[in-house]
mmCIF file of C-alpha atoms and ligand atoms in Angstrom:
data_model
loop_
_atom_site.group_PDB
_atom_site.id
_atom_site.type_symbol
_atom_site.label_atom_id
_atom_site.label_comp_id
_atom_site.label_asym_id
_atom_site.label_seq_id
_atom_site.Cartn_x
_atom_site.Cartn_y
_atom_site.Cartn_z
ATOM 1 C CA MET A 159 -25.874 -19.067 17.631
ATOM 2 C CA LYS A 160 -27.505 -21.965 15.570
ATOM 3 C CA ALA A 161 -26.068 -24.096 12.717
ATOM 4 C CA PHE A 162 -27.055 -23.123 9.392
ATOM 5 C CA LYS A 163 -28.130 -25.797 7.025
ATOM 6 C CA ILE A 164 -26.161 -26.118 3.496
ATOM 7 C CA ALA A 165 -27.969 -29.393 2.171
ATOM 8 C CA GLU A 166 -30.403 -32.219 3.799
ATOM 9 C CA ASN A 167 -28.776 -33.195 6.787
ATOM 10 C CA ILE A 168 -25.333 -30.885 6.493
ATOM 11 C CA TYR A 169 -24.883 -28.315 8.502
ATOM 12 C CA TRP A 170 -22.048 -25.069 9.030
ATOM 13 C CA VAL A 171 -21.111 -24.964 12.372
ATOM 14 C CA GLY A 172 -18.313 -22.381 12.023
ATOM 15 C CA ALA A 173 -17.363 -19.647 13.627
ATOM 16 C CA VAL A 174 -17.042 -16.315 12.241
ATOM 17 C CA ASP A 175 -14.254 -14.332 13.546
ATOM 18 C CA TRP A 176 -15.271 -10.265 12.792
ATOM 19 C CA ASP A 177 -11.782 -8.924 14.771
ATOM 20 C CA VAL A 178 -8.717 -10.557 13.277
ATOM 21 C CA ARG A 179 -7.191 -8.360 11.191
ATOM 22 C CA ASP A 180 -3.380 -10.084 11.178
ATOM 23 C CA PHE A 181 -3.178 -14.039 10.371
ATOM 24 C CA HIS A 182 -0.027 -16.647 10.806
ATOM 25 C CA GLY A 183 2.232 -14.509 12.924
ATOM 26 C CA HIS A 184 1.344 -11.295 11.201
ATOM 27 C CA SER A 185 2.508 -12.005 8.409
ATOM 28 C CA TYR A 186 -1.310 -11.527 6.536
ATOM 29 C CA THR A 187 -3.464 -9.073 6.964
ATOM 30 C CA VAL A 188 -6.600 -9.684 7.007
ATOM 31 C CA HIS A 189 -8.745 -6.754 6.075
ATOM 32 C CA ARG A 190 -11.825 -8.599 6.278
ATOM 33 C CA GLY A 191 -11.664 -11.146 9.207
ATOM 34 C CA THR A 192 -12.047 -14.846 8.327
ATOM 35 C CA THR A 193 -14.195 -17.364 9.649
ATOM 36 C CA TYR A 194 -13.384 -20.949 10.276
ATOM 37 C CA ASN A 195 -15.709 -23.642 9.033
ATOM 38 C CA ALA A 196 -16.899 -26.939 9.888
ATOM 39 C CA TYR A 197 -19.526 -29.223 8.814
ATOM 40 C CA LEU A 198 -21.762 -31.524 10.939
ATOM 41 C CA ILE A 199 -23.215 -34.610 8.737
ATOM 42 C CA ILE A 200 -26.684 -36.091 10.436
ATOM 43 C CA ASP A 201 -26.585 -39.173 8.844
ATOM 44 C CA GLU A 202 -26.980 -43.181 11.465
ATOM 45 C CA LYS A 203 -23.451 -42.161 12.433
ATOM 46 C CA ILE A 204 -23.004 -38.333 13.470
ATOM 47 C CA CYS A 205 -20.069 -36.633 12.122
ATOM 48 C CA LEU A 206 -18.244 -33.643 12.629
ATOM 49 C CA VAL A 207 -15.843 -32.334 9.968
ATOM 50 C CA ASP A 208 -13.096 -30.316 11.514
ATOM 51 C CA SER A 209 -12.944 -27.813 13.981
ATOM 52 C CA VAL A 210 -12.313 -24.114 14.597
ATOM 53 C CA TYR A 211 -10.077 -22.209 16.366
ATOM 54 C CA THR A 212 -9.803 -22.955 20.395
ATOM 55 C CA PRO A 213 -11.000 -19.613 21.073
ATOM 56 C CA PHE A 214 -14.370 -20.256 19.515
ATOM 57 C CA SER A 215 -15.164 -23.416 20.910
ATOM 58 C CA GLU A 216 -17.935 -22.291 22.872
ATOM 59 C CA GLU A 217 -19.603 -20.929 19.394
ATOM 60 C CA LEU A 218 -18.969 -24.228 17.729
ATOM 61 C CA LEU A 219 -20.409 -26.625 20.547
ATOM 62 C CA GLU A 220 -23.182 -23.965 20.683
ATOM 63 C CA ARG A 221 -23.901 -24.180 16.976
ATOM 64 C CA ILE A 222 -23.560 -28.278 17.393
ATOM 65 C CA LYS A 223 -26.397 -27.977 20.075
ATOM 66 C CA SER A 224 -28.900 -26.254 17.961
ATOM 67 C CA VAL A 225 -28.898 -29.576 15.599
ATOM 68 C CA ILE A 226 -28.035 -32.241 18.046
ATOM 69 C CA GLU A 227 -26.259 -33.422 21.780
ATOM 70 C CA PRO A 228 -22.408 -32.915 20.739
ATOM 71 C CA SER A 229 -22.101 -36.884 23.203
ATOM 72 C CA LYS A 230 -24.055 -38.219 19.716
ATOM 73 C CA ILE A 231 -21.330 -37.657 17.750
ATOM 74 C CA ASP A 232 -19.662 -40.369 16.353
ATOM 75 C CA TYR A 233 -16.730 -39.125 14.124
ATOM 76 C CA ILE A 234 -14.845 -36.356 13.741
ATOM 77 C CA ILE A 235 -12.711 -36.121 10.629
ATOM 78 C CA ALA A 236 -9.504 -33.904 11.423
ATOM 79 C CA ASN A 237 -8.432 -32.598 7.982
ATOM 80 C CA HIS A 238 -5.842 -30.802 9.073
ATOM 81 C CA VAL A 239 -3.691 -30.071 11.969
ATOM 82 C CA GLU A 240 -3.333 -26.713 12.136
ATOM 83 C CA VAL A 241 -5.066 -24.857 15.120
ATOM 84 C CA ASP A 242 -7.321 -22.395 13.184
ATOM 85 C CA HIS A 243 -9.029 -26.192 12.322
ATOM 86 C CA SER A 244 -8.118 -28.758 15.277
ATOM 87 C CA GLY A 245 -8.060 -26.271 18.473
ATOM 88 C CA SER A 246 -11.296 -27.534 19.684
ATOM 89 C CA ILE A 247 -11.484 -31.013 19.467
ATOM 90 C CA LEU A 248 -10.236 -31.075 22.577
ATOM 91 C CA GLU A 249 -13.372 -29.889 23.619
ATOM 92 C CA VAL A 250 -15.923 -31.890 21.239
ATOM 93 C CA LEU A 251 -14.224 -34.627 22.590
ATOM 94 C CA LYS A 252 -15.166 -34.187 26.188
ATOM 95 C CA PHE A 253 -18.537 -34.319 25.618
ATOM 96 C CA ALA A 254 -17.675 -37.343 22.942
ATOM 97 C CA PRO A 255 -14.687 -39.257 23.920
ATOM 98 C CA ASN A 256 -15.049 -41.761 22.430
ATOM 99 C CA ALA A 257 -15.712 -40.444 18.918
ATOM 100 C CA LYS A 258 -13.348 -41.634 16.726
ATOM 101 C CA VAL A 259 -10.735 -39.036 15.094
ATOM 102 C CA PHE A 260 -10.087 -39.546 11.179
ATOM 103 C CA CYS A 261 -6.896 -38.549 9.974
ATOM 104 C CA THR A 262 -4.059 -38.767 7.835
ATOM 105 C CA GLN A 263 -0.925 -40.365 9.350
ATOM 106 C CA LYS A 264 0.764 -37.194 8.998
ATOM 107 C CA GLY A 265 -2.145 -35.839 11.038
ATOM 108 C CA LYS A 266 -2.085 -38.323 13.892
ATOM 109 C CA ASP A 267 1.672 -37.543 14.157
ATOM 110 C CA GLY A 268 0.700 -33.552 13.584
ATOM 111 C CA PHE A 269 -2.303 -33.726 16.516
ATOM 112 C CA LEU A 270 0.009 -35.864 19.187
ATOM 113 C CA SER A 271 2.891 -32.758 19.025
ATOM 114 C CA HIS A 272 0.012 -30.524 19.611
ATOM 115 C CA PHE A 273 -2.112 -31.735 22.045
ATOM 116 C CA PHE A 274 -0.452 -34.622 23.389
ATOM 117 C CA GLU A 275 -3.560 -37.572 23.867
ATOM 118 C CA ASN A 276 -3.693 -40.282 22.252
ATOM 119 C CA TRP A 277 -7.100 -39.563 21.050
ATOM 120 C CA ASN A 278 -9.535 -43.043 19.166
ATOM 121 C CA PHE A 279 -7.491 -42.060 16.211
ATOM 122 C CA GLN A 280 -8.263 -44.229 12.671
ATOM 123 C CA THR A 281 -5.528 -42.917 9.885
ATOM 124 C CA VAL A 282 -6.929 -42.964 6.584
ATOM 125 C CA LYS A 283 -5.107 -43.131 3.128
ATOM 126 C CA THR A 284 -6.450 -41.540 -0.368
ATOM 127 C CA GLY A 285 -9.705 -43.498 -1.926
ATOM 128 C CA GLU A 286 -10.429 -45.521 1.115
ATOM 129 C CA THR A 287 -14.331 -44.555 2.500
ATOM 130 C CA LEU A 288 -16.215 -43.973 5.715
ATOM 131 C CA LYS A 289 -20.367 -45.126 5.868
ATOM 132 C CA LEU A 290 -22.296 -43.212 7.554
ATOM 133 C CA GLY A 291 -25.681 -44.666 6.818
ATOM 134 C CA LYS A 292 -27.141 -42.942 3.982
ATOM 135 C CA ARG A 293 -23.846 -41.342 2.878
ATOM 136 C CA THR A 294 -20.489 -42.651 2.347
ATOM 137 C CA LEU A 295 -17.550 -40.190 2.938
ATOM 138 C CA THR A 296 -14.056 -40.798 0.538
ATOM 139 C CA PHE A 297 -10.672 -39.239 1.804
ATOM 140 C CA ILE A 298 -8.204 -37.639 -0.429
ATOM 141 C CA GLU A 299 -4.896 -36.858 1.136
ATOM 142 C CA ALA A 300 -3.960 -33.260 0.169
ATOM 143 C CA PRO A 301 -0.317 -33.128 1.347
ATOM 144 C CA PHE A 302 1.061 -29.403 1.759
ATOM 145 C CA ILE A 303 -2.790 -28.031 1.011
ATOM 146 C CA HIS A 304 -1.287 -26.442 3.196
ATOM 147 C CA TRP A 305 0.602 -28.693 5.783
ATOM 148 C CA PRO A 306 2.282 -32.091 4.867
ATOM 149 C CA ASP A 307 -0.746 -33.647 6.685
ATOM 150 C CA SER A 308 -3.697 -31.732 4.879
ATOM 151 C CA MET A 309 -6.346 -33.516 3.424
ATOM 152 C CA PHE A 310 -9.803 -33.467 1.612
ATOM 153 C CA THR A 311 -13.025 -35.500 2.794
ATOM 154 C CA TYR A 312 -15.754 -35.648 -0.483
ATOM 155 C CA ILE A 313 -19.508 -36.271 0.185
ATOM 156 C CA ASN A 314 -19.770 -38.516 -2.201
ATOM 157 C CA ASP A 315 -23.817 -38.862 -2.397
ATOM 158 C CA ASP A 316 -24.009 -35.053 -2.697
ATOM 159 C CA ALA A 317 -21.055 -34.536 -4.463
ATOM 160 C CA ILE A 318 -19.995 -31.646 -1.801
ATOM 161 C CA LEU A 319 -16.190 -31.425 -1.165
ATOM 162 C CA LEU A 320 -14.589 -30.487 2.013
ATOM 163 C CA PRO A 321 -11.264 -29.712 0.487
ATOM 164 C CA ASN A 322 -10.534 -27.799 3.959
ATOM 165 C CA ASP A 323 -8.184 -24.865 3.828
ATOM 166 C CA ALA A 324 -8.255 -25.070 0.194
ATOM 167 C CA PHE A 325 -10.404 -22.487 -1.599
ATOM 168 C CA GLY A 326 -10.721 -20.419 1.097
ATOM 169 C CA GLN A 327 -11.144 -17.349 1.523
ATOM 170 C CA HIS A 328 -10.166 -14.913 5.134
ATOM 171 C CA TYR A 329 -13.663 -13.153 4.546
ATOM 172 C CA ALA A 330 -16.189 -13.132 7.440
ATOM 173 C CA THR A 331 -19.890 -12.151 6.306
ATOM 174 C CA ALA A 332 -23.066 -13.214 7.549
ATOM 175 C CA GLN A 333 -23.577 -14.853 4.541
ATOM 176 C CA ARG A 334 -22.194 -18.102 3.635
ATOM 177 C CA PHE A 335 -22.487 -18.751 0.291
ATOM 178 C CA ASP A 336 -20.910 -16.928 -2.852
ATOM 179 C CA ASP A 337 -24.258 -15.958 -4.401
ATOM 180 C CA GLU A 338 -24.857 -13.909 -1.674
ATOM 181 C CA VAL A 339 -21.701 -11.790 -1.488
ATOM 182 C CA PRO A 340 -20.085 -9.302 -3.852
ATOM 183 C CA GLU A 341 -18.275 -11.454 -6.138
ATOM 184 C CA SER A 342 -15.300 -8.886 -6.538
ATOM 185 C CA GLU A 343 -14.885 -8.878 -2.656
ATOM 186 C CA LEU A 344 -15.559 -12.704 -2.705
ATOM 187 C CA MET A 345 -12.515 -13.355 -5.764
ATOM 188 C CA GLU A 346 -10.150 -10.866 -4.270
ATOM 189 C CA GLU A 347 -10.111 -12.399 -1.193
ATOM 190 C CA ALA A 348 -9.642 -15.831 -2.530
ATOM 191 C CA ALA A 349 -6.315 -14.226 -4.688
ATOM 192 C CA LYS A 350 -5.272 -12.946 -1.583
ATOM 193 C CA TYR A 351 -5.349 -16.554 0.173
ATOM 194 C CA PHE A 352 -3.723 -18.327 -2.870
ATOM 195 C CA ALA A 353 -1.227 -15.967 -3.173
ATOM 196 C CA ASN A 354 -0.282 -15.650 0.481
ATOM 197 C CA ILE A 355 -0.597 -18.857 1.969
ATOM 198 C CA LEU A 356 -0.468 -21.890 -1.175
ATOM 199 C CA THR A 357 1.679 -20.484 -4.078
ATOM 200 C CA PRO A 358 4.772 -22.091 -2.995
ATOM 201 C CA PHE A 359 2.370 -25.497 -3.551
ATOM 202 C CA SER A 360 1.274 -24.544 -7.167
ATOM 203 C CA PRO A 361 2.876 -27.593 -8.350
ATOM 204 C CA LEU A 362 1.104 -30.177 -5.989
ATOM 205 C CA ILE A 363 -2.159 -27.684 -6.812
ATOM 206 C CA LEU A 364 -2.051 -28.635 -9.988
ATOM 207 C CA LYS A 365 -1.620 -31.990 -9.550
ATOM 208 C CA LYS A 366 -4.907 -31.659 -6.751
ATOM 209 C CA LEU A 367 -7.101 -30.119 -9.489
ATOM 210 C CA ASP A 368 -6.636 -32.822 -11.728
ATOM 211 C CA GLU A 369 -7.865 -35.348 -9.338
ATOM 212 C CA VAL A 370 -10.080 -33.862 -8.153
ATOM 213 C CA ALA A 371 -11.708 -33.360 -11.854
ATOM 214 C CA LYS A 372 -11.765 -37.422 -11.974
ATOM 215 C CA LEU A 373 -13.912 -37.946 -9.331
ATOM 216 C CA LYS A 374 -16.717 -39.768 -9.659
ATOM 217 C CA ASN A 375 -19.262 -37.317 -9.453
ATOM 218 C CA PRO A 376 -18.620 -33.693 -10.455
ATOM 219 C CA ILE A 377 -18.428 -30.934 -7.431
ATOM 220 C CA LYS A 378 -21.938 -29.194 -6.520
ATOM 221 C CA MET A 379 -20.370 -27.854 -3.629
ATOM 222 C CA LEU A 380 -17.328 -26.721 -2.709
ATOM 223 C CA CYS A 381 -17.180 -26.041 1.065
ATOM 224 C CA PRO A 382 -13.107 -25.209 2.265
ATOM 225 C CA SER A 383 -12.210 -24.717 5.892
ATOM 226 C CA HIS A 384 -12.385 -20.494 5.744
ATOM 227 C CA GLY A 385 -14.986 -17.892 4.514
ATOM 228 C CA ILE A 386 -17.371 -18.427 1.972
ATOM 229 C CA ILE A 387 -19.305 -21.815 0.705
ATOM 230 C CA TRP A 388 -19.089 -22.144 -3.617
ATOM 231 C CA ARG A 389 -22.110 -23.349 -4.545
ATOM 232 C CA LYS A 390 -23.429 -21.200 -7.518
ATOM 233 C CA ASP A 391 -20.618 -21.828 -9.538
ATOM 234 C CA PRO A 392 -17.877 -24.188 -7.976
ATOM 235 C CA ALA A 393 -15.589 -24.484 -11.589
ATOM 236 C CA LYS A 394 -15.039 -20.448 -11.275
ATOM 237 C CA ILE A 395 -12.677 -20.698 -8.300
ATOM 238 C CA ILE A 396 -11.528 -23.983 -9.687
ATOM 239 C CA ASN A 397 -10.903 -22.148 -12.866
ATOM 240 C CA ALA A 398 -9.387 -19.767 -10.930
ATOM 241 C CA TYR A 399 -6.771 -22.438 -9.153
ATOM 242 C CA GLN A 400 -5.591 -23.546 -12.083
ATOM 243 C CA LYS A 401 -4.482 -20.214 -13.453
ATOM 244 C CA TRP A 402 -2.851 -19.255 -10.479
ATOM 245 C CA ALA A 403 -0.920 -22.345 -9.973
ATOM 246 C CA SER A 404 -0.063 -22.100 -13.401
ATOM 247 C CA GLY A 405 1.643 -18.923 -13.059
ATOM 248 C CA ASP A 406 -0.270 -17.363 -15.555
ATOM 249 C CA TYR A 407 -0.365 -13.452 -15.638
ATOM 250 C CA LYS A 408 -1.943 -10.387 -16.983
ATOM 251 C CA LYS A 409 0.194 -6.952 -18.564
ATOM 252 C CA LYS A 410 0.684 -5.725 -15.305
ATOM 253 C CA ILE A 411 3.517 -4.287 -13.667
ATOM 254 C CA ILE A 412 3.840 -3.475 -9.538
ATOM 255 C CA ILE A 413 6.317 -0.756 -8.352
ATOM 256 C CA VAL A 414 7.719 -1.117 -4.871
ATOM 257 C CA TYR A 415 9.812 1.551 -3.146
ATOM 258 C CA ASP A 416 10.795 3.263 -0.066
ATOM 259 C CA THR A 417 12.464 6.712 0.179
ATOM 260 C CA MET A 418 15.332 8.510 2.192
ATOM 261 C CA TRP A 419 15.156 11.845 1.499
ATOM 262 C CA GLY A 420 12.686 11.301 -2.052
ATOM 263 C CA SER A 421 14.826 10.634 -4.951
ATOM 264 C CA THR A 422 14.075 7.182 -5.116
ATOM 265 C CA GLU A 423 10.231 8.805 -4.658
ATOM 266 C CA LYS A 424 10.951 10.488 -8.222
ATOM 267 C CA MET A 425 12.740 8.248 -10.129
ATOM 268 C CA ALA A 426 9.780 5.669 -8.820
ATOM 269 C CA ARG A 427 6.874 8.436 -9.862
ATOM 270 C CA ASN A 428 8.984 8.690 -13.119
ATOM 271 C CA ILE A 429 9.067 5.112 -14.140
ATOM 272 C CA LEU A 430 5.132 5.144 -13.001
ATOM 273 C CA GLU A 431 4.951 7.719 -16.250
ATOM 274 C CA GLY A 432 6.894 6.066 -18.337
ATOM 275 C CA ILE A 433 5.154 2.618 -17.932
ATOM 276 C CA SER A 434 1.553 4.587 -17.792
ATOM 277 C CA SER A 435 2.651 6.297 -21.452
ATOM 278 C CA ASP A 436 2.124 2.948 -22.914
ATOM 279 C CA GLY A 437 -1.520 2.919 -22.403
ATOM 280 C CA ASN A 438 -1.907 -0.432 -21.836
ATOM 281 C CA ILE A 439 0.157 -2.292 -18.904
ATOM 282 C CA GLU A 440 -1.939 -2.146 -15.463
ATOM 283 C CA VAL A 441 0.777 -0.826 -13.359
ATOM 284 C CA LYS A 442 0.138 0.168 -9.697
ATOM 285 C CA LEU A 443 2.335 1.854 -7.278
ATOM 286 C CA PHE A 444 3.181 0.915 -3.424
ATOM 287 C CA LYS A 445 5.569 2.949 -1.005
ATOM 288 C CA MET A 446 6.938 0.965 1.771
ATOM 289 C CA PRO A 447 6.292 0.813 4.974
ATOM 290 C CA VAL A 448 2.663 2.520 4.061
ATOM 291 C CA SER A 449 1.678 -0.615 2.309
ATOM 292 C CA ASP A 450 0.369 -3.533 2.996
ATOM 293 C CA SER A 451 3.260 -6.735 2.048
ATOM 294 C CA SER A 452 0.622 -8.782 1.806
ATOM 295 C CA ASP A 453 -1.746 -6.764 -0.605
ATOM 296 C CA ILE A 454 1.381 -5.933 -2.510
ATOM 297 C CA ILE A 455 1.601 -9.890 -3.032
ATOM 298 C CA LYS A 456 -1.688 -10.664 -3.832
ATOM 299 C CA GLU A 457 -1.201 -7.808 -7.021
ATOM 300 C CA PHE A 458 2.114 -9.687 -7.614
ATOM 301 C CA LEU A 459 -0.269 -13.182 -8.544
ATOM 302 C CA ASP A 460 -1.124 -11.808 -11.962
ATOM 303 C CA SER A 461 1.363 -9.363 -12.783
ATOM 304 C CA ARG A 462 4.112 -9.964 -14.613
ATOM 305 C CA PHE A 463 6.882 -7.308 -13.480
ATOM 306 C CA ILE A 464 8.014 -6.209 -10.012
ATOM 307 C CA VAL A 465 10.006 -3.181 -9.791
ATOM 308 C CA ILE A 466 11.671 -2.453 -6.463
ATOM 309 C CA GLY A 467 13.596 0.605 -5.097
ATOM 310 C CA SER A 468 15.481 1.618 -2.054
ATOM 311 C CA SER A 469 17.981 4.152 -1.331
ATOM 312 C CA THR A 470 20.955 2.691 -0.374
ATOM 313 C CA LEU A 471 21.592 2.277 3.072
ATOM 314 C CA ASN A 472 24.655 0.827 4.857
ATOM 315 C CA LYS A 473 25.506 -0.649 1.184
ATOM 316 C CA GLY A 474 22.027 -2.143 1.504
ATOM 317 C CA ILE A 475 18.025 -1.559 0.966
ATOM 318 C CA LEU A 476 16.100 0.508 3.295
ATOM 319 C CA PRO A 477 14.794 -2.650 6.239
ATOM 320 C CA THR A 478 11.314 -1.382 5.369
ATOM 321 C CA LEU A 479 11.579 -3.515 2.103
ATOM 322 C CA ALA A 480 13.108 -6.856 3.776
ATOM 323 C CA ALA A 481 9.921 -8.287 4.417
ATOM 324 C CA LEU A 482 8.585 -8.007 1.184
ATOM 325 C CA LEU A 483 11.817 -9.481 -0.373
ATOM 326 C CA GLU A 484 11.807 -12.383 2.681
ATOM 327 C CA ASP A 485 8.043 -13.309 1.875
ATOM 328 C CA LEU A 486 8.680 -13.366 -2.203
ATOM 329 C CA GLU A 487 12.075 -15.618 -1.506
ATOM 330 C CA GLY A 488 9.729 -18.083 0.637
ATOM 331 C CA LEU A 489 6.339 -18.172 -1.994
ATOM 332 C CA ARG A 490 8.476 -18.475 -5.191
ATOM 333 C CA PHE A 491 6.088 -17.515 -8.041
ATOM 334 C CA LYS A 492 6.406 -18.582 -11.442
ATOM 335 C CA ASN A 493 6.818 -16.646 -14.922
ATOM 336 C CA LYS A 494 7.702 -13.571 -13.297
ATOM 337 C CA LEU A 495 10.165 -10.993 -14.132
ATOM 338 C CA GLY A 496 12.201 -7.791 -11.731
ATOM 339 C CA ALA A 497 13.948 -5.509 -12.062
ATOM 340 C CA ALA A 498 16.010 -2.323 -9.448
ATOM 341 C CA PHE A 499 16.174 1.193 -9.421
ATOM 342 C CA GLY A 500 17.593 3.300 -6.204
ATOM 343 C CA SER A 501 19.460 6.247 -5.397
ATOM 344 C CA PHE A 502 22.156 6.484 -3.496
ATOM 345 C CA GLY A 503 24.905 9.026 -1.809
ATOM 346 C CA TRP A 504 28.398 7.920 -1.562
ATOM 347 C CA SER A 505 28.724 4.331 -2.195
ATOM 348 C CA SER A 506 25.449 2.046 -4.516
ATOM 349 C CA GLY A 507 24.582 -1.344 -2.527
ATOM 350 C CA ALA A 508 21.158 -0.975 -2.807
ATOM 351 C CA VAL A 509 20.310 -2.259 -6.841
ATOM 352 C CA GLU A 510 22.674 -4.866 -5.851
ATOM 353 C CA SER A 511 20.705 -6.381 -2.929
ATOM 354 C CA ILE A 512 17.452 -6.385 -4.494
ATOM 355 C CA GLU A 513 18.691 -8.016 -7.209
ATOM 356 C CA THR A 514 20.245 -10.319 -5.718
ATOM 357 C CA ARG A 515 17.445 -11.663 -3.577
ATOM 358 C CA LEU A 516 14.560 -11.288 -7.127
ATOM 359 C CA LYS A 517 17.141 -13.871 -8.285
ATOM 360 C CA LYS A 518 16.769 -16.178 -4.815
ATOM 361 C CA ALA A 519 13.103 -15.844 -5.056
ATOM 362 C CA GLY A 520 13.164 -17.211 -9.083
ATOM 363 C CA ILE A 521 12.712 -14.189 -10.573
ATOM 364 C CA GLU A 522 14.268 -13.327 -13.547
ATOM 365 C CA VAL A 523 16.426 -9.805 -13.299
ATOM 366 C CA ALA A 524 15.221 -8.597 -16.840
ATOM 367 C CA SER A 525 16.235 -5.144 -17.101
ATOM 368 C CA PRO A 526 19.380 -3.825 -16.018
ATOM 369 C CA SER A 527 19.061 -1.693 -12.804
ATOM 370 C CA LEU A 528 18.450 2.352 -12.896
ATOM 371 C CA THR A 529 20.860 4.236 -10.513
ATOM 372 C CA THR A 530 21.036 8.107 -9.404
ATOM 373 C CA LYS A 531 23.581 9.789 -7.102
ATOM 374 C CA TRP A 532 22.132 11.867 -4.720
ATOM 375 C CA VAL A 533 18.915 13.771 -6.536
ATOM 376 C CA PRO A 534 17.788 13.074 -10.100
ATOM 377 C CA ASP A 535 17.882 16.432 -12.185
ATOM 378 C CA GLY A 536 16.040 16.306 -15.749
ATOM 379 C CA ALA A 537 17.884 14.373 -17.243
ATOM 380 C CA LYS A 538 17.847 11.199 -15.092
ATOM 381 C CA LEU A 539 14.500 11.788 -14.381
ATOM 382 C CA ASN A 540 13.901 11.347 -18.607
ATOM 383 C CA GLU A 541 16.088 8.402 -18.178
ATOM 384 C CA CYS A 542 13.628 7.042 -15.701
ATOM 385 C CA PHE A 543 10.907 7.445 -17.921
ATOM 386 C CA GLU A 544 12.586 5.324 -21.098
ATOM 387 C CA PHE A 545 13.391 2.635 -18.520
ATOM 388 C CA GLY A 546 9.867 2.460 -17.380
ATOM 389 C CA LYS A 547 8.891 2.254 -21.501
ATOM 390 C CA LYS A 548 11.515 -0.390 -22.175
ATOM 391 C CA ILE A 549 9.963 -2.377 -18.728
ATOM 392 C CA ALA A 550 6.430 -2.127 -20.592
ATOM 393 C CA GLU A 551 7.697 -2.927 -23.814
ATOM 394 C CA LYS A 552 9.186 -6.362 -22.457
ATOM 395 C CA VAL A 553 5.809 -6.970 -20.553
ATOM 396 C CA LYS A 554 4.011 -6.585 -23.829
ATOM 397 C CA GLN A 555 6.212 -9.392 -25.664
HETATM 398 FE FE1 FEO B 724 -6.822 -22.425 7.686
HETATM 399 FE FE2 FEO B 724 -3.430 -24.270 7.210
HETATM 400 O O1 FEO B 724 -4.641 -23.430 8.389
#
């Protein structure tokens, strides 16, 4: 396995994980796999930026060896503690035990708590620089993008930003650059990544984007630690982050439901018809558990409204919806509206539970809920249709 040259004396030495299908403790499905990107800079000092997930150590070392003996590495820039980026540092240090490891103070604390070894650390702060020879690196602390320890590394002379988790995508390909892959796939994975991982940190991301815009040299290449490198048009993903972090939305509604004996499903289908009858609203329907929560969260990123339906079970919701509602509570999307619907037999409870959870997630309940006792008749199905039409009207306001 060989290193891949991305600029003069700068190489991608990462690993492609074609097989992984879930991430972060199964909370995020990665249908297209992922990559763990590490970068090798050859100068008077040899510098490795980040590493790869532990099971891929051998792949990293092989790629490094195709350029230089790993024992020659002088510096390791450890932008982030999470093991998908730091898991192979120990293996690299076996070859280069005296290499200096640059990270934030929180990074050092995190490494000590993960690997229990006192490496040759040098902690850095925003604006501090490291001269490699011809090239100079500048460090930019980026707390909570995606952990408290995270930082970006900027290669001044080449105007290349190595932002670790930011601007990434879980996307395994044989290509390395944005101009080599279908744009729709790339942006879909970038959006899913933002929605599922970075949404809660949106206010911090907006501040960080301002900081990045003020860098001395405008960014020519963005090299994240997952997925594809942005070289054709780095502004495309920067602008997308600006929109996503601002809570920008389209005239779009998603309906998510589960059903016990089909009554809530009939309601969902007729609500969908009511919304679609408007003709100007994008609407998507997801049934649980056959739909994937992290795909739904990606669809919610640019939506205005979520309509959630459940049959009542034990005075609450069907458990298949609970994981999605839990995720929404943690992610705290901005500028979203929601409503609840569902059927019940002898005692209501699902819609009340959905509304409580929507409010906890910071989603404004923007319509009274709609319920059916037992099975919806023709009149009730008309009511569902009208319920959908009213929601469409709200989204157009
Ligand atoms: Fe890709 Fe926060 O690790």
